[in-house]
């Protein structure tokens, strides 16, 4: 029997668990500050992934007849190296590209960034964290000089009297987090901003708080209006503003036009609720928390900045019992963006255009700083280059055919590549299109570290060996680098790679230089920056700017165009409790997929009646980019001008067929949460949608209306059993 204390493979809460392997593999919740022994439905069923019949166990290469067939590692890696080598020789280094993922360990994220810049010499690297954390990161860096999701331990929330939660349905995305909202709920102070009456919004009922059901895309005016009220009613902490911030006068002027009545008419939130919210936040022991719902917009950075401004004006940030934070989504969304996957960053959250940063990191890597490429381009722009300037792409830990905006354009670009290489443990929808698929290890089969939403660095430990034929990404990168004759060293030992990461990060904002696997194995609390000691609350005495002050940054809002214009509705996307991200993992777990086997369109009864849509009817949701087919859920939990789709599903049910590849000008975050659509009964399909989210035996059946390479192999279909709801 083998057993290991590790952490859940899913979200950034990184719930602690013990994995035991004795013939079969089981998980048990482990006491830890974030989850206190609890796990959500995804955590409890996570062991099923390890023995899944869908696991990739040998490399696959596309044959001349268009099918994928098993091959040897030597042949697969030789082909990868040849593709990179030939592409660079013919088209230049930036014709090779890397697309990473926020679920990779710190070691793998670090090595992937090094691999791109040293082994390939390309600037073309970015990752799927661009789709979820980039706006919050840009706003935090601007305001505080540091991007750490929660600049305080999550347990600090336990004693809060008021928590303003914007754009996050934590009841579905990270259920164990709800325990940390109990104090605010008991005090009647949980305030949830959401156009839906989500499971989290329902927690405000029966006197536990307030649901502000703002119109989609009006979070920025809402926050500007709350700041206006705080200033007009004398709720601002003037002493704090004077001592700890700069830029106040400009922000004061910028919110002057957002008086309560104008804010109410724009957002749909009554004036009385606006005033009560501002007063409650100013009363003490208050936190402002943001999530993707307010950040995945073309004005996402401005919205996150407005949330920070509100918290600073009220004197909440860096004080005991209060604060501001953003809820990181992916398991290593925090660490994944600190050490080199982002287009413009080197390890330690350093700018790749900073000469001193280049000199330091190049010294650790043993290369000339002048050989390092310049900054690249962010994810959406990178995906647009595929098949054009970019000829060869390696994807590690991401499923862009489901998760990227305007996925049909992305799919077409992927098929136009000379070579697509995908590293995954399942044959995802992106892997189905690949020329070479390399099977990798899963969470319980590897050693490494992750960085949670608190900025806490934790150990991921191996509980069992991986299947024969699967390999670590560290080994894969080492083998390709050797074949390319790359400079530097390419260790396959996660502890050694972490030690190199620590040296490369030394002196950076995200400094891990005092950490090692050995130290983390002692159970030490390790919040970065960690040079010689932990920093759980980095803003207690000063912010990370040179003068120690936070920056109040004025932002402006343009009221959105009226909804339901000419029959159009506003589509918002989000998650289900039992599914995760693009569904590559959860759609292969019988209990989870049995509970949520298909996408459902939420629509208000009045809107449904006007459009002739009944409960469970098949509907077509469309715009100029595509059509999604789903069954209707008619509910008063959503505004009459808004509809909702989950983004976990593929094929006809893929919500990102509809989203547009327009981005925030500062963060390059795509606009996922405000899409114009038309909804109508689905006359084209009297039966079921063309595909459910379940894994099918035929890749063409999973996406019948798109261009794809023929003859793709697909793993077998699993049975679906009903799942009882699991509680923390």
XYZ file of C-alpha atoms in Angstrom:
728
model
C 0.000 0.000 0.000
C 1.213 3.502 -0.816
C -0.182 6.734 0.562
C 0.638 10.406 0.126
C -0.599 13.694 1.506
C -1.232 15.959 -1.461
C -3.779 18.403 -2.861
C -6.790 18.284 -5.177
C -6.120 18.447 -8.945
C -8.764 21.063 -9.620
C -9.235 24.658 -8.437
C -6.875 27.130 -6.765
C -8.327 26.498 -3.312
C -6.044 23.446 -3.447
C -7.943 21.436 -0.848
C -5.732 19.009 1.043
C -6.327 15.305 0.591
C -4.679 11.974 1.249
C -4.400 9.596 -1.697
C -4.122 5.900 -0.867
C -3.276 3.238 -3.436
C -3.813 -0.446 -2.647
C -5.056 -2.197 -5.745
C -7.439 0.701 -6.282
C -6.941 4.359 -5.470
C -9.030 6.360 -2.989
C -8.978 9.926 -1.708
C -9.875 11.332 1.690
C -10.152 14.940 2.775
C -7.311 16.164 4.972
C -7.417 18.952 7.523
C -5.967 22.116 6.014
C -6.830 25.784 6.483
C -8.540 26.196 3.119
C -10.844 23.143 3.244
C -10.733 21.846 6.850
C -11.123 18.282 5.686
C -13.926 18.930 3.206
C -13.909 18.227 -0.509
C -16.394 19.025 -3.257
C -17.873 16.500 -5.671
C -14.916 16.932 -8.016
C -12.385 16.283 -5.273
C -14.146 13.203 -3.942
C -14.242 11.607 -7.406
C -10.771 12.704 -8.534
C -9.206 9.259 -8.057
C -11.379 7.890 -10.864
C -9.306 9.890 -13.329
C -6.160 7.966 -12.475
C -7.465 4.592 -13.655
C -9.711 5.961 -16.369
C -9.956 3.794 -19.493
C -9.599 7.031 -21.444
C -5.986 7.525 -20.316
C -3.420 7.974 -23.054
C -0.706 5.377 -22.539
C 1.472 5.679 -25.612
C 2.406 8.513 -27.973
C 0.199 8.914 -31.028
C 1.207 10.127 -34.486
C -0.984 10.929 -37.440
C -0.545 8.528 -40.332
C -0.823 9.261 -44.022
C -4.434 8.041 -44.001
C -5.338 10.746 -41.462
C -5.704 8.497 -38.408
C -3.789 8.676 -35.146
C -1.834 5.551 -34.291
C 0.422 4.517 -31.429
C 4.139 4.931 -31.918
C 7.326 4.761 -29.841
C 8.597 7.583 -27.713
C 11.786 7.798 -29.756
C 9.899 8.188 -33.004
C 7.467 10.707 -31.534
C 10.172 12.855 -29.950
C 12.329 12.687 -33.056
C 9.338 13.956 -35.044
C 8.698 16.788 -32.577
C 12.330 17.898 -32.644
C 12.395 17.726 -36.429
C 9.252 19.846 -36.682
C 10.692 22.522 -34.391
C 14.057 22.438 -36.149
C 12.656 22.600 -39.675
C 10.151 25.326 -38.792
C 12.855 27.525 -37.272
C 15.198 26.977 -40.222
C 12.524 27.812 -42.784
C 10.440 30.495 -41.077
C 12.454 31.769 -38.106
C 12.212 31.105 -34.342
C 8.851 32.840 -33.821
C 7.188 30.379 -36.197
C 7.392 27.906 -33.280
C 4.973 28.533 -30.412
C 3.985 27.214 -26.987
C 0.563 27.372 -25.325
C 0.633 26.402 -21.643
C -1.828 25.870 -18.823
C -2.665 27.121 -15.354
C -2.866 23.573 -14.007
C 0.818 22.789 -14.521
C 3.032 22.584 -11.451
C 5.424 25.448 -10.757
C 8.276 23.277 -11.957
C 6.630 22.470 -15.281
C 5.428 26.045 -15.860
C 8.942 27.322 -15.187
C 10.573 24.746 -17.443
C 8.060 25.424 -20.218
C 8.964 29.110 -20.254
C 12.654 28.252 -20.275
C 12.103 25.696 -23.040
C 10.407 28.284 -25.254
C 13.081 30.930 -24.780
C 16.223 28.771 -24.694
C 15.520 25.542 -26.601
C 13.297 27.144 -29.249
C 14.422 30.771 -29.037
C 10.824 31.878 -29.579
C 8.901 34.774 -28.093
C 5.625 33.014 -28.922
C 4.516 31.619 -25.577
C 1.410 32.316 -23.529
C -1.105 30.247 -21.558
C -4.754 29.786 -20.710
C -4.396 31.887 -17.557
C -4.712 34.791 -19.968
C -8.370 33.780 -20.174
C -8.992 33.986 -16.418
C -6.542 35.998 -14.291
C -4.953 38.597 -16.551
C -7.269 41.536 -15.786
C -7.073 41.028 -12.034
C -3.294 40.670 -12.325
C -2.940 43.874 -14.352
C -5.071 45.825 -11.887
C -3.206 44.499 -8.833
C 0.203 45.198 -10.325
C -0.907 48.710 -11.172
C -2.396 49.425 -7.746
C -0.172 47.469 -5.367
C 2.987 46.729 -7.354
C 2.254 43.019 -6.798
C -0.210 40.492 -8.150
C -1.098 37.995 -5.440
C -4.665 36.710 -5.640
C -5.439 36.939 -1.933
C -2.852 39.059 -0.095
C -3.988 37.417 3.134
C -4.739 33.850 4.307
C -8.214 32.690 3.370
C -8.924 32.043 7.057
C -8.875 35.823 7.646
C -12.311 35.883 6.018
C -13.746 33.806 8.867
C -14.083 36.861 11.105
C -15.475 39.206 8.449
C -18.721 41.021 9.109
C -19.168 42.073 5.488
C -17.944 40.464 2.270
C -18.719 42.025 -1.102
C -18.341 39.220 -3.658
C -18.464 40.268 -7.300
C -18.547 37.893 -10.259
C -17.850 34.611 -8.497
C -20.185 31.677 -7.918
C -18.013 29.989 -5.287
C -20.793 27.593 -4.300
C -20.227 25.919 -7.673
C -16.554 26.631 -8.320
C -14.975 25.960 -4.905
C -17.606 24.746 -2.409
C -15.258 24.301 0.595
C -14.645 28.058 0.403
C -18.205 28.604 1.653
C -17.120 27.794 5.204
C -15.103 31.016 5.183
C -18.240 33.029 4.387
C -20.133 31.752 7.436
C -19.180 34.682 9.678
C -20.331 37.291 7.199
C -23.561 35.383 6.595
C -24.245 35.143 10.320
C -23.773 38.898 10.537
C -26.121 39.458 7.574
C -23.233 40.856 5.564
C -22.721 38.613 2.522
C -23.298 40.819 -0.534
C -23.229 39.006 -3.892
C -23.203 40.804 -7.241
C -24.431 38.569 -10.060
C -26.997 38.863 -12.890
C -28.118 35.342 -11.928
C -29.584 34.144 -8.675
C -26.760 31.636 -8.502
C -26.187 29.121 -5.733
C -23.885 31.681 -4.116
C -26.426 34.485 -4.481
C -28.978 32.265 -2.732
C -26.712 32.213 0.316
C -27.776 35.806 0.951
C -31.392 34.792 1.569
C -33.160 34.679 4.948
C -31.321 37.697 6.297
C -27.804 36.431 5.500
C -27.059 39.297 3.147
C -28.022 40.974 -0.119
C -28.087 39.915 -3.759
C -27.336 42.817 -6.100
C -28.700 41.529 -9.419
C -26.880 43.970 -11.673
C -27.263 43.870 -15.443
C -24.480 42.011 -17.259
C -21.425 44.151 -17.856
C -22.410 46.907 -15.405
C -20.072 45.952 -12.569
C -17.796 48.881 -13.395
C -20.541 51.525 -13.046
C -21.719 49.748 -9.900
C -18.284 50.036 -8.282
C -17.876 53.644 -9.382
C -21.276 54.394 -7.881
C -20.391 52.737 -4.571
C -17.189 54.779 -4.410
C -19.187 57.944 -5.151
C -21.520 57.164 -2.238
C -18.582 56.449 0.078
C -17.122 59.876 -0.683
C -20.412 61.788 -0.687
C -21.518 60.339 2.644
C -18.184 60.816 4.406
C -17.493 57.084 4.612
C -13.973 57.313 3.154
C -11.008 56.757 5.472
C -9.226 60.063 4.859
C -6.341 59.343 7.235
C -5.588 56.039 5.486
C -5.856 57.661 2.061
C -3.409 60.373 3.051
C -0.783 58.058 4.517
C -1.028 54.909 2.395
C -2.175 55.923 -1.097
C -1.553 58.337 -3.948
C -3.827 59.534 -6.740
C -6.917 60.193 -4.646
C -7.980 63.486 -6.235
C -8.111 61.994 -9.727
C -10.263 59.095 -8.510
C -12.538 61.464 -6.603
C -13.149 63.421 -9.810
C -13.635 60.264 -11.867
C -16.560 58.993 -9.774
C -18.331 62.342 -9.496
C -20.673 61.566 -12.398
C -21.852 58.266 -10.899
C -24.418 59.586 -8.452
C -26.760 56.952 -6.984
C -29.717 57.511 -9.290
C -27.584 57.261 -12.432
C -25.848 54.159 -11.110
C -29.211 52.572 -10.326
C -30.624 53.303 -13.786
C -27.514 51.829 -15.443
C -27.095 48.722 -13.288
C -30.660 47.942 -12.269
C -29.634 47.891 -8.592
C -31.956 50.065 -6.440
C -30.517 53.191 -4.817
C -31.378 51.902 -1.349
C -29.294 48.758 -1.922
C -26.384 50.821 -3.243
C -26.369 53.083 -0.194
C -26.759 50.178 2.230
C -23.858 48.345 0.594
C -21.471 51.315 0.810
C -22.407 51.987 4.430
C -22.020 48.367 5.397
C -18.564 48.090 3.791
C -17.434 51.184 5.699
C -18.630 49.849 9.046
C -15.609 47.597 9.661
C -14.225 44.070 9.165
C -15.055 44.179 5.460
C -13.601 42.517 2.384
C -14.031 43.107 -1.341
C -13.499 39.962 -3.460
C -13.668 39.717 -7.246
C -13.903 36.805 -9.665
C -14.002 36.133 -13.378
C -17.549 37.424 -13.790
C -16.358 41.024 -13.471
C -12.936 40.516 -15.021
C -13.637 38.593 -18.256
C -14.625 41.732 -20.111
C -13.033 44.228 -22.455
C -13.101 46.581 -19.452
C -12.048 43.889 -16.985
C -8.864 45.649 -15.851
C -10.800 48.864 -15.273
C -13.453 46.948 -13.302
C -10.876 45.210 -11.095
C -9.192 48.590 -10.621
C -12.503 50.132 -9.558
C -12.948 47.357 -6.969
C -9.460 48.056 -5.632
C -10.173 51.812 -5.559
C -13.313 51.212 -3.496
C -11.359 49.051 -1.037
C -8.576 51.645 -0.774
C -10.936 54.588 -0.321
C -12.553 52.711 2.578
C -9.122 51.898 4.051
C -9.597 48.121 3.845
C -6.380 46.903 2.217
C -3.449 45.855 4.384
C -5.363 46.177 7.628
C -6.172 43.451 10.097
C -9.719 42.182 9.620
C -10.305 43.682 6.192
C -8.928 43.620 2.661
C -9.248 43.147 -1.073
C -8.523 40.009 -3.077
C -9.312 38.149 -6.264
C -10.250 34.469 -6.371
C -7.813 32.609 -8.617
C -9.552 29.906 -10.646
C -7.179 27.238 -11.977
C -5.233 24.974 -9.636
C -1.935 26.767 -10.234
C -3.286 29.913 -11.798
C -1.149 31.926 -9.384
C 2.143 30.059 -9.739
C 1.558 29.387 -13.420
C 1.766 33.076 -14.243
C 4.758 33.887 -12.035
C 7.536 31.841 -13.575
C 7.539 32.224 -17.323
C 4.419 31.100 -19.197
C 3.189 34.633 -19.839
C 4.320 36.291 -23.045
C 6.124 39.135 -21.292
C 7.439 37.544 -18.110
C 10.521 35.784 -16.798
C 10.621 33.766 -13.542
C 9.875 35.658 -10.342
C 7.273 37.810 -12.077
C 9.989 39.772 -13.849
C 9.541 41.689 -17.064
C 11.326 40.101 -20.012
C 12.166 43.623 -21.210
C 13.987 44.544 -17.999
C 17.743 44.323 -18.790
C 18.626 43.404 -15.204
C 15.973 40.664 -15.146
C 17.291 39.242 -18.408
C 20.856 39.297 -17.060
C 19.894 37.563 -13.817
C 17.755 34.813 -15.365
C 20.187 34.233 -18.237
C 22.930 33.803 -15.624
C 20.937 31.077 -13.887
C 20.305 29.407 -17.248
C 23.908 29.733 -18.353
C 23.118 31.579 -21.574
C 23.871 34.999 -23.039
C 21.063 37.468 -22.158
C 21.140 38.738 -25.737
C 20.002 35.311 -26.957
C 16.717 35.556 -25.049
C 13.794 36.658 -27.252
C 11.760 39.804 -26.725
C 8.259 39.819 -25.265
C 5.728 37.819 -27.225
C 2.015 38.311 -27.772
C -0.899 37.297 -25.525
C -3.003 34.183 -25.969
C -5.815 35.429 -28.203
C -3.377 37.134 -30.578
C -1.160 34.046 -30.534
C -4.070 31.796 -31.501
C -4.860 34.175 -34.360
C -1.324 33.670 -35.736
C -1.670 29.897 -35.997
C -1.379 28.674 -39.548
C -0.045 32.081 -40.559
C 3.200 33.323 -39.005
C 3.123 30.407 -36.519
C 3.642 27.040 -38.212
C 4.307 24.651 -35.296
C 2.517 24.736 -31.936
C 2.990 22.732 -28.743
C 0.027 22.773 -26.332
C 0.616 21.661 -22.731
C -2.270 21.407 -20.272
C -4.895 23.319 -22.239
C -7.915 22.527 -24.417
C -8.257 25.621 -26.573
C -10.842 24.064 -28.906
C -13.315 24.400 -26.026
C -11.902 27.197 -23.858
C -10.811 29.928 -26.283
C -13.111 32.646 -27.593
C -14.531 32.142 -31.095
C -13.467 28.489 -31.058
C -14.455 27.775 -34.642
C -11.842 30.257 -35.822
C -9.337 28.677 -33.425
C -10.156 25.206 -34.749
C -9.620 26.373 -38.323
C -6.266 27.901 -37.353
C -5.148 24.725 -35.600
C -5.899 22.641 -38.667
C -3.886 25.097 -40.797
C -0.697 24.484 -38.797
C 2.137 22.461 -40.288
C 2.488 20.576 -36.983
C 0.337 20.495 -33.853
C 1.798 18.766 -30.780
C -0.376 18.219 -27.696
C 0.685 16.994 -24.246
C -2.246 15.630 -22.265
C -3.404 12.608 -20.286
C -6.680 12.343 -22.245
C -7.498 12.797 -25.900
C -9.069 16.228 -25.508
C -10.851 17.971 -28.338
C -7.596 19.813 -29.070
C -5.575 16.603 -28.985
C -7.988 15.069 -31.511
C -6.639 17.549 -34.067
C -2.961 16.978 -33.294
C -0.265 15.494 -35.477
C 1.570 14.206 -32.393
C 0.037 13.487 -28.977
C 2.320 12.836 -26.008
C 0.787 11.174 -22.906
C 1.725 12.748 -19.570
C 1.343 11.996 -15.873
C -1.515 13.119 -13.651
C -1.483 14.934 -10.322
C -1.140 11.909 -7.996
C 1.593 10.359 -10.147
C 4.102 13.188 -9.847
C 6.102 15.343 -7.467
C 6.046 19.113 -7.565
C 4.660 22.301 -6.076
C 1.575 24.438 -6.616
C 0.746 27.979 -5.477
C -2.778 28.419 -4.141
C -5.082 31.419 -4.391
C -3.544 32.670 -1.117
C -0.040 32.785 -2.576
C 0.798 29.738 -0.451
C 3.353 27.371 -2.013
C 2.395 23.755 -1.322
C 3.711 20.297 -2.143
C 2.144 17.950 -4.627
C 3.336 14.414 -3.833
C 3.365 11.168 -5.756
C 1.016 8.502 -4.412
C 1.326 5.911 -7.187
C 3.272 5.354 -10.390
C 1.865 6.512 -13.683
C 0.762 4.067 -16.355
C 3.390 2.470 -18.548
C 4.041 4.738 -21.483
C 3.115 8.061 -19.830
C 5.927 10.499 -19.050
C 6.438 13.728 -17.110
C 6.523 16.966 -19.074
C 9.932 17.609 -17.493
C 11.289 14.448 -19.120
C 9.645 15.320 -22.437
C 11.158 18.809 -22.499
C 14.552 17.426 -21.537
C 14.469 14.902 -24.374
C 13.393 17.449 -26.983
C 15.977 19.971 -25.762
C 18.691 17.303 -26.058
C 17.636 16.497 -29.591
C 17.749 20.190 -30.479
C 21.182 20.628 -28.948
C 19.805 23.317 -26.635
C 22.040 25.187 -24.232
C 21.569 25.089 -20.439
C 20.629 22.102 -18.285
C 17.314 20.241 -18.393
C 16.768 18.294 -15.185
C 13.942 15.784 -14.933
C 13.973 15.881 -11.106
C 11.221 18.236 -9.856
C 13.215 19.107 -6.709
C 16.204 20.159 -8.816
C 14.012 22.137 -11.181
C 12.432 23.897 -8.195
C 15.868 24.806 -6.839
C 16.693 26.376 -10.206
C 13.343 28.182 -10.200
C 14.143 29.526 -6.735
C 17.471 30.922 -7.943
C 15.884 32.404 -11.067
C 13.152 34.093 -9.023
C 15.544 35.594 -6.452
C 15.079 39.336 -6.189
C 11.845 39.301 -8.202
C 8.408 40.264 -6.960
C 7.471 36.573 -6.706
C 10.639 35.559 -4.893
C 10.785 31.842 -4.002
C 14.523 31.882 -3.249
C 14.194 30.704 0.349
C 12.124 27.657 -0.527
C 12.897 24.077 -1.499
C 11.048 20.777 -1.617
C 12.857 19.752 1.561
C 11.678 22.842 3.434
C 8.116 22.501 2.161
C 8.123 18.870 3.293
C 8.493 20.089 6.889
C 4.995 21.544 6.654
C 6.159 25.143 6.910
C 3.631 27.804 5.927
C 5.149 29.333 2.818
C 3.507 32.423 1.371
C 5.562 34.226 -1.252
C 7.632 36.319 -1.402
C 9.704 33.880 0.648
C 13.332 34.854 0.996
C 14.008 33.856 4.585
C 10.490 33.836 5.998
C 6.863 33.621 4.944
C 4.806 36.664 3.933
C 1.122 35.851 4.504
C 0.044 39.531 4.561
C 2.464 41.475 2.350
C 0.652 44.829 2.541
C 0.470 45.247 6.318
C 3.138 47.952 6.454
C 3.695 49.000 2.847
C 2.735 48.199 -0.699
C 5.173 46.877 -3.287
C 5.736 50.184 -5.083
C 9.030 51.960 -4.376
C 7.352 54.601 -2.196
C 5.339 51.992 -0.299
C 2.019 53.565 -1.318
C -0.868 52.034 -3.217
C -1.947 53.741 -6.421
C -5.520 54.938 -6.772
C -6.064 54.844 -10.531
C -9.024 56.646 -12.133
C -11.113 54.601 -14.550
C -14.181 55.481 -16.562
C -17.221 53.534 -17.694
C -19.361 53.797 -20.776
C -22.902 52.643 -20.050
C -23.619 49.471 -22.053
C -26.029 49.507 -24.943
C -29.596 48.542 -24.015
C -30.145 44.808 -23.717
C -32.764 42.891 -25.673
C -32.069 45.217 -28.599
C -33.829 44.041 -31.728
C -34.540 40.656 -30.177
C -30.975 40.134 -28.951
C -30.170 38.949 -25.452
C -26.967 39.078 -23.436
C -25.265 35.721 -22.959
C -23.191 35.171 -19.830
C -21.126 32.017 -19.355
C -20.052 30.191 -16.227
C -19.566 26.881 -14.469
C -21.428 23.945 -13.015
C -20.508 22.394 -9.683
C -19.871 18.958 -11.198
C -17.852 20.106 -14.217
C -14.534 21.915 -14.496
C -13.058 24.205 -17.141
C -13.189 22.599 -20.621
C -14.439 19.295 -19.164
C -11.415 17.276 -20.321
C -11.312 15.609 -16.889
C -14.807 15.870 -15.435
C -16.672 14.729 -18.542
C -14.781 11.447 -18.123
C -15.943 10.859 -14.531
C -19.218 8.931 -14.568
C -20.717 10.455 -11.421
C -19.906 14.012 -12.413
C -21.033 13.727 -15.999
C -24.131 11.824 -14.932
C -25.109 14.767 -12.763
C -24.445 17.352 -15.496
C -24.401 15.490 -18.813
C -25.333 18.415 -21.011
C -25.321 22.176 -21.313
C -28.555 23.896 -20.303
C -29.594 27.388 -21.353
C -31.066 29.361 -18.457
C -33.753 31.779 -19.626
C -36.338 33.881 -17.780
C -40.008 32.727 -18.017
C -41.179 36.012 -19.552
C -38.488 35.863 -22.218
C -39.111 32.182 -22.856
C -42.843 32.808 -23.257
C -42.248 35.632 -25.719
C -39.935 33.426 -27.785
C -42.155 30.343 -27.645
C -39.704 28.288 -25.581
C -40.837 25.717 -23.024
C -38.960 23.948 -20.240
C -36.650 21.229 -21.645
C -37.251 22.383 -25.208
C -34.308 22.365 -27.569
C -33.146 25.857 -28.419
C -30.669 27.383 -30.827
C -28.485 30.186 -29.453
C -26.780 31.997 -32.295
C -24.912 35.009 -33.584
C -22.659 35.737 -36.526
C -19.925 33.419 -35.188
C -21.946 30.270 -34.751
C -24.805 28.374 -33.143
C -25.067 26.434 -29.899
C -27.842 23.926 -29.331
C -28.996 23.131 -25.800
C -32.075 22.374 -23.729
C -33.824 25.223 -21.957
C -34.128 25.675 -18.234
C -36.840 28.255 -17.639
C -36.116 30.012 -14.365
C -36.652 33.247 -12.513
C -33.061 32.955 -11.295
C -31.911 35.005 -14.275
C -32.769 38.463 -15.549
C -35.266 38.753 -18.416
C -32.615 40.334 -20.670
C -29.961 37.695 -19.998
C -29.327 34.023 -20.753
C -26.701 31.707 -19.301
C -24.668 28.813 -20.714
C -21.923 26.734 -19.057
C -18.593 26.584 -20.900
C -17.565 22.976 -20.150
C -18.946 21.286 -23.245
C -17.766 20.613 -26.778
C -19.303 20.424 -30.235
C -22.808 21.826 -30.654
C -22.912 22.654 -26.937
C -19.709 24.701 -26.849
C -20.555 28.160 -25.499
C -17.359 29.618 -26.940
C -18.698 29.115 -30.448
C -20.488 32.380 -29.671
C -17.940 34.470 -27.773
C -15.884 37.032 -29.645
C -12.088 37.305 -29.764
C -12.059 40.914 -28.566
C -9.881 41.712 -25.579
C -9.194 44.158 -22.773
C -6.604 46.642 -24.091
C -4.471 46.380 -20.949
C -4.626 42.697 -19.985
C -5.617 41.078 -23.313
C -8.392 39.249 -21.442
C -11.135 38.133 -23.852
C -14.729 39.252 -23.467
C -16.437 36.068 -22.233
C -19.280 37.458 -20.131
C -21.171 39.798 -22.422
C -22.081 38.322 -25.798
C -25.005 39.333 -27.994
C -27.097 36.360 -29.080
C -30.488 35.420 -30.475
C -32.441 32.539 -28.981
C -35.128 30.545 -30.765
C -36.708 27.089 -30.671
C -34.396 24.669 -32.470
C -36.349 23.766 -35.557
C -33.361 21.956 -37.066
C -33.148 19.269 -34.402
C -36.351 17.779 -32.978
C -34.346 15.297 -30.875
C -31.333 15.761 -28.694
C -28.433 18.116 -29.362
C -25.887 16.718 -31.798
C -23.571 16.043 -28.874
C -23.706 16.035 -25.131
C -20.664 16.816 -23.068
C -19.908 13.124 -22.625
C -16.947 11.489 -24.281
C -18.061 9.730 -27.464
C -16.547 6.989 -29.547
C -16.398 9.085 -32.689
C -14.643 12.413 -32.753
C -16.685 13.532 -35.745
C -19.878 12.945 -33.743
C -18.566 15.297 -31.086
C -18.302 18.199 -33.526
C -20.163 17.361 -36.743
C -20.410 20.830 -38.215
C -16.779 21.915 -38.144
C -13.755 21.345 -40.318
C -11.461 18.739 -38.811
C -8.951 16.126 -39.821
C -10.580 12.784 -40.612
C -10.167 9.443 -38.946
C -9.322 10.571 -35.406
C -9.221 7.867 -32.762
C -11.232 8.437 -29.600
C -11.369 6.699 -26.261
C -14.358 4.540 -25.418
C -17.584 5.707 -23.870
C -18.076 5.264 -20.139
C -21.310 4.512 -18.405
C -23.080 7.265 -16.488
C -24.452 6.683 -13.029
C -26.618 9.139 -11.105
C -24.714 11.106 -8.531
C -26.013 12.227 -5.200
C -25.206 15.832 -4.371
C -22.059 16.037 -2.256
C -21.636 18.606 0.450
C -18.680 20.053 2.261
